mmCIF file of C-alpha atoms in Angstrom:
data_model
loop_
_atom_site.group_PDB
_atom_site.id
_atom_site.type_symbol
_atom_site.label_atom_id
_atom_site.label_comp_id
_atom_site.label_asym_id
_atom_site.label_seq_id
_atom_site.Cartn_x
_atom_site.Cartn_y
_atom_site.Cartn_z
ATOM 1 C CA MET A 33 0.000 0.000 0.000
ATOM 2 C CA ALA A 34 1.411 3.424 -0.970
ATOM 3 C CA ARG A 35 2.149 5.926 1.745
ATOM 4 C CA TRP A 36 0.449 9.239 1.111
ATOM 5 C CA ARG A 37 1.566 12.557 2.450
ATOM 6 C CA LEU A 38 -0.127 15.890 2.522
ATOM 7 C CA VAL A 39 1.948 19.039 2.275
ATOM 8 C CA VAL A 40 0.554 22.455 1.611
ATOM 9 C CA ALA A 41 3.214 24.537 -0.081
ATOM 10 C CA GLY A 42 1.573 27.928 -0.393
ATOM 11 C CA PRO A 43 -0.834 27.598 -3.278
ATOM 12 C CA VAL A 44 0.536 24.151 -4.050
ATOM 13 C CA LEU A 45 -1.259 21.170 -2.579
ATOM 14 C CA VAL A 46 0.768 18.003 -2.827
ATOM 15 C CA ALA A 47 -0.705 14.685 -1.827
ATOM 16 C CA SER A 48 1.376 11.953 -3.365
ATOM 17 C CA ALA A 49 3.888 9.245 -2.672
ATOM 18 C CA GLN A 50 5.693 10.145 -5.925
ATOM 19 C CA THR A 51 8.970 12.046 -5.683
ATOM 20 C CA GLY A 52 8.096 13.894 -8.884
ATOM 21 C CA HIS A 53 5.294 15.687 -7.067
ATOM 22 C CA TRP A 54 7.677 16.790 -4.328
ATOM 23 C CA LEU A 55 10.079 18.039 -6.982
ATOM 24 C CA GLY A 56 7.264 20.057 -8.472
ATOM 25 C CA ALA A 57 6.530 21.638 -5.107
ATOM 26 C CA VAL A 58 10.178 22.596 -4.590
ATOM 27 C CA GLU A 59 10.367 24.018 -8.123
ATOM 28 C CA ASN A 60 7.186 26.075 -7.742
ATOM 29 C CA PRO A 61 8.202 29.733 -7.257
ATOM 30 C CA ALA A 62 4.939 30.452 -5.422
ATOM 31 C CA ALA A 63 5.485 27.722 -2.829
ATOM 32 C CA ASP A 64 5.940 28.962 0.710
ATOM 33 C CA VAL A 65 9.561 28.442 1.814
ATOM 34 C CA GLU A 66 8.586 27.819 5.432
ATOM 35 C CA VAL A 67 6.239 25.020 4.406
ATOM 36 C CA LEU A 68 8.744 23.547 1.959
ATOM 37 C CA ALA A 69 11.338 23.510 4.742
ATOM 38 C CA ARG A 70 9.321 20.717 6.345
ATOM 39 C CA LEU A 71 10.641 18.493 3.552
ATOM 40 C CA ALA A 72 14.108 18.741 5.127
ATOM 41 C CA ARG A 73 12.765 16.713 8.061
ATOM 42 C CA ASP A 74 10.703 14.236 6.051
ATOM 43 C CA PRO A 75 11.249 10.604 7.130
ATOM 44 C CA VAL A 76 11.761 9.514 3.502
ATOM 45 C CA PRO A 77 15.378 10.107 2.370
ATOM 46 C CA ARG A 78 14.478 10.735 -1.279
ATOM 47 C CA VAL A 79 12.127 13.531 -0.250
ATOM 48 C CA ARG A 80 14.871 15.147 1.880
ATOM 49 C CA PHE A 81 17.284 14.709 -1.026
ATOM 50 C CA ALA A 82 14.870 16.343 -3.488
ATOM 51 C CA TYR A 83 14.601 19.325 -1.188
ATOM 52 C CA ALA A 84 18.356 19.509 -0.520
ATOM 53 C CA ALA A 85 19.257 19.123 -4.177
ATOM 54 C CA LEU A 86 16.864 21.745 -5.489
ATOM 55 C CA VAL A 87 16.189 24.400 -2.887
ATOM 56 C CA GLY A 88 19.515 26.140 -3.460
ATOM 57 C CA ASP A 89 19.099 25.998 -7.230
ATOM 58 C CA PHE A 90 15.937 28.067 -7.099
ATOM 59 C CA GLY A 91 17.386 30.869 -5.010
ATOM 60 C CA ARG A 92 15.080 30.114 -2.134
ATOM 61 C CA ARG A 93 15.574 31.633 1.261
ATOM 62 C CA ILE A 94 16.574 28.798 3.537
ATOM 63 C CA PRO A 95 14.662 29.051 6.816
ATOM 64 C CA GLU A 96 16.523 29.074 10.104
ATOM 65 C CA GLY A 97 17.486 25.624 11.350
ATOM 66 C CA VAL A 98 17.214 23.895 7.967
ATOM 67 C CA LEU A 99 20.946 24.012 7.241
ATOM 68 C CA GLU A 100 21.707 22.349 10.555
ATOM 69 C CA VAL A 101 19.197 19.610 9.829
ATOM 70 C CA LEU A 102 20.455 18.862 6.317
ATOM 71 C CA ALA A 103 24.170 19.213 7.147
ATOM 72 C CA GLY A 104 23.625 16.604 9.875
ATOM 73 C CA ASP A 105 21.410 14.273 7.832
ATOM 74 C CA GLY A 106 22.123 10.551 8.079
ATOM 75 C CA GLN A 107 22.385 10.248 4.279
ATOM 76 C CA ALA A 108 25.735 11.316 2.788
ATOM 77 C CA ARG A 109 24.155 12.245 -0.545
ATOM 78 C CA ILE A 110 21.937 14.758 1.252
ATOM 79 C CA ARG A 111 24.904 16.301 3.066
ATOM 80 C CA ARG A 112 26.767 16.387 -0.279
ATOM 81 C CA ALA A 113 23.845 18.225 -1.892
ATOM 82 C CA VAL A 114 24.162 20.968 0.728
ATOM 83 C CA THR A 115 27.745 21.638 -0.411
ATOM 84 C CA ARG A 116 26.339 22.909 -3.731
ATOM 85 C CA TRP A 117 24.637 25.827 -2.007
ATOM 86 C CA ASP A 118 26.090 29.178 -1.079
ATOM 87 C CA VAL A 119 26.188 28.407 2.632
ATOM 88 C CA PRO A 120 27.722 30.214 5.595
ATOM 89 C CA PRO A 121 31.359 29.285 6.326
ATOM 90 C CA TRP A 122 30.447 27.386 9.511
ATOM 91 C CA VAL A 123 28.281 24.957 7.486
ATOM 92 C CA ARG A 124 31.028 24.360 4.939
ATOM 93 C CA GLU A 125 33.555 23.808 7.762
ATOM 94 C CA ARG A 126 31.209 21.304 9.396
ATOM 95 C CA LEU A 127 30.878 19.415 6.111
ATOM 96 C CA ALA A 128 34.664 19.540 5.577
ATOM 97 C CA GLY A 129 34.931 17.446 8.745
ATOM 98 C CA ASP A 130 32.268 14.940 7.689
ATOM 99 C CA ASP A 131 32.771 11.185 8.126
ATOM 100 C CA ASP A 132 32.149 10.623 4.405
ATOM 101 C CA ALA A 133 35.116 11.445 2.168
ATOM 102 C CA ALA A 134 32.893 12.457 -0.755
ATOM 103 C CA VAL A 135 31.167 15.035 1.448
ATOM 104 C CA ARG A 136 34.529 16.369 2.664
ATOM 105 C CA ALA A 137 35.741 16.637 -0.930
ATOM 106 C CA ALA A 138 32.586 18.414 -2.057
ATOM 107 C CA ALA A 139 32.985 20.920 0.786
ATOM 108 C CA VAL A 140 36.389 22.018 -0.538
ATOM 109 C CA THR A 141 35.838 25.367 -2.232
ATOM 110 C CA GLU A 142 37.536 28.747 -2.436
ATOM 111 C CA GLN A 143 34.966 29.982 0.072
ATOM 112 C CA LEU A 144 35.952 27.298 2.570
ATOM 113 C CA TRP A 145 39.668 27.762 2.115
ATOM 114 C CA ALA A 146 39.445 31.546 2.471
ATOM 115 C CA SER A 147 37.573 31.388 5.760
ATOM 116 C CA ALA A 148 38.525 28.044 7.315
ATOM 117 C CA ALA A 149 40.134 27.833 10.692
ATOM 118 C CA PRO A 150 43.743 26.613 10.575
ATOM 119 C CA ALA A 151 42.703 23.292 12.147
ATOM 120 C CA VAL A 152 40.219 22.679 9.322
ATOM 121 C CA ARG A 153 42.847 23.419 6.675
ATOM 122 C CA GLU A 154 45.385 21.149 8.388
ATOM 123 C CA SER A 155 42.843 18.356 8.635
ATOM 124 C CA LEU A 156 42.030 18.603 4.935
ATOM 125 C CA LEU A 157 45.703 18.730 3.956
ATOM 126 C CA ALA A 158 46.298 15.551 5.982
ATOM 127 C CA ASP A 159 43.162 13.792 4.720
ATOM 128 C CA PRO A 160 44.034 10.330 3.364
ATOM 129 C CA ALA A 161 41.043 10.109 1.006
ATOM 130 C CA PRO A 162 41.962 10.417 -2.682
ATOM 131 C CA GLU A 163 38.846 12.436 -3.489
ATOM 132 C CA VAL A 164 39.751 15.047 -0.874
ATOM 133 C CA ARG A 165 43.324 15.259 -2.161
ATOM 134 C CA ASP A 166 41.961 15.637 -5.711
ATOM 135 C CA ALA A 167 39.573 18.411 -4.636
ATOM 136 C CA LEU A 168 42.451 20.264 -2.967
ATOM 137 C CA ALA A 169 44.634 19.830 -6.070
ATOM 138 C CA VAL A 170 41.904 21.340 -8.252
ATOM 139 C CA LEU A 171 41.448 24.207 -5.800
ATOM 140 C CA PHE A 172 45.175 24.967 -5.643
ATOM 141 C CA ALA A 173 45.578 24.674 -9.420
ATOM 142 C CA GLY A 174 42.813 27.241 -9.848
ATOM 143 C CA GLU A 175 44.495 29.565 -7.344
ATOM 144 C CA ARG A 176 47.800 29.326 -9.239
ATOM 145 C CA GLU A 177 46.067 30.136 -12.537
ATOM 146 C CA ARG A 178 44.423 33.226 -11.057
ATOM 147 C CA GLY A 179 47.472 34.451 -9.604
#
């Protein structure tokens, strides 16, 4: 039996077990951001991922507390999706210390490096994961090209 959910997203009424409907709600420019933020706490990982993957792409205001929830999500792909957003430095630093190497690598950006505490930089430089080392190499290569 399908699980049905009911979410009112401003003028959007979504009542479906299909991820496509949730995507539509997140993409709707008229949807209320406070209501959509409830998707960040949804028990279904694919719903949380849809929200995390798309909310930043649509220039939405991210309500208070949502970044903490998604940056601490139990699913690495959701935490990785948060690294795509323009997030405050403390969020990027938190993700740079994540247990998952792919999340740490995705957190490596110019923004992080410019504002990171020395301990965060040292930890990344000493990281044994190849994907983190590759992300740092790309970052440093870009810095050398610029100047």
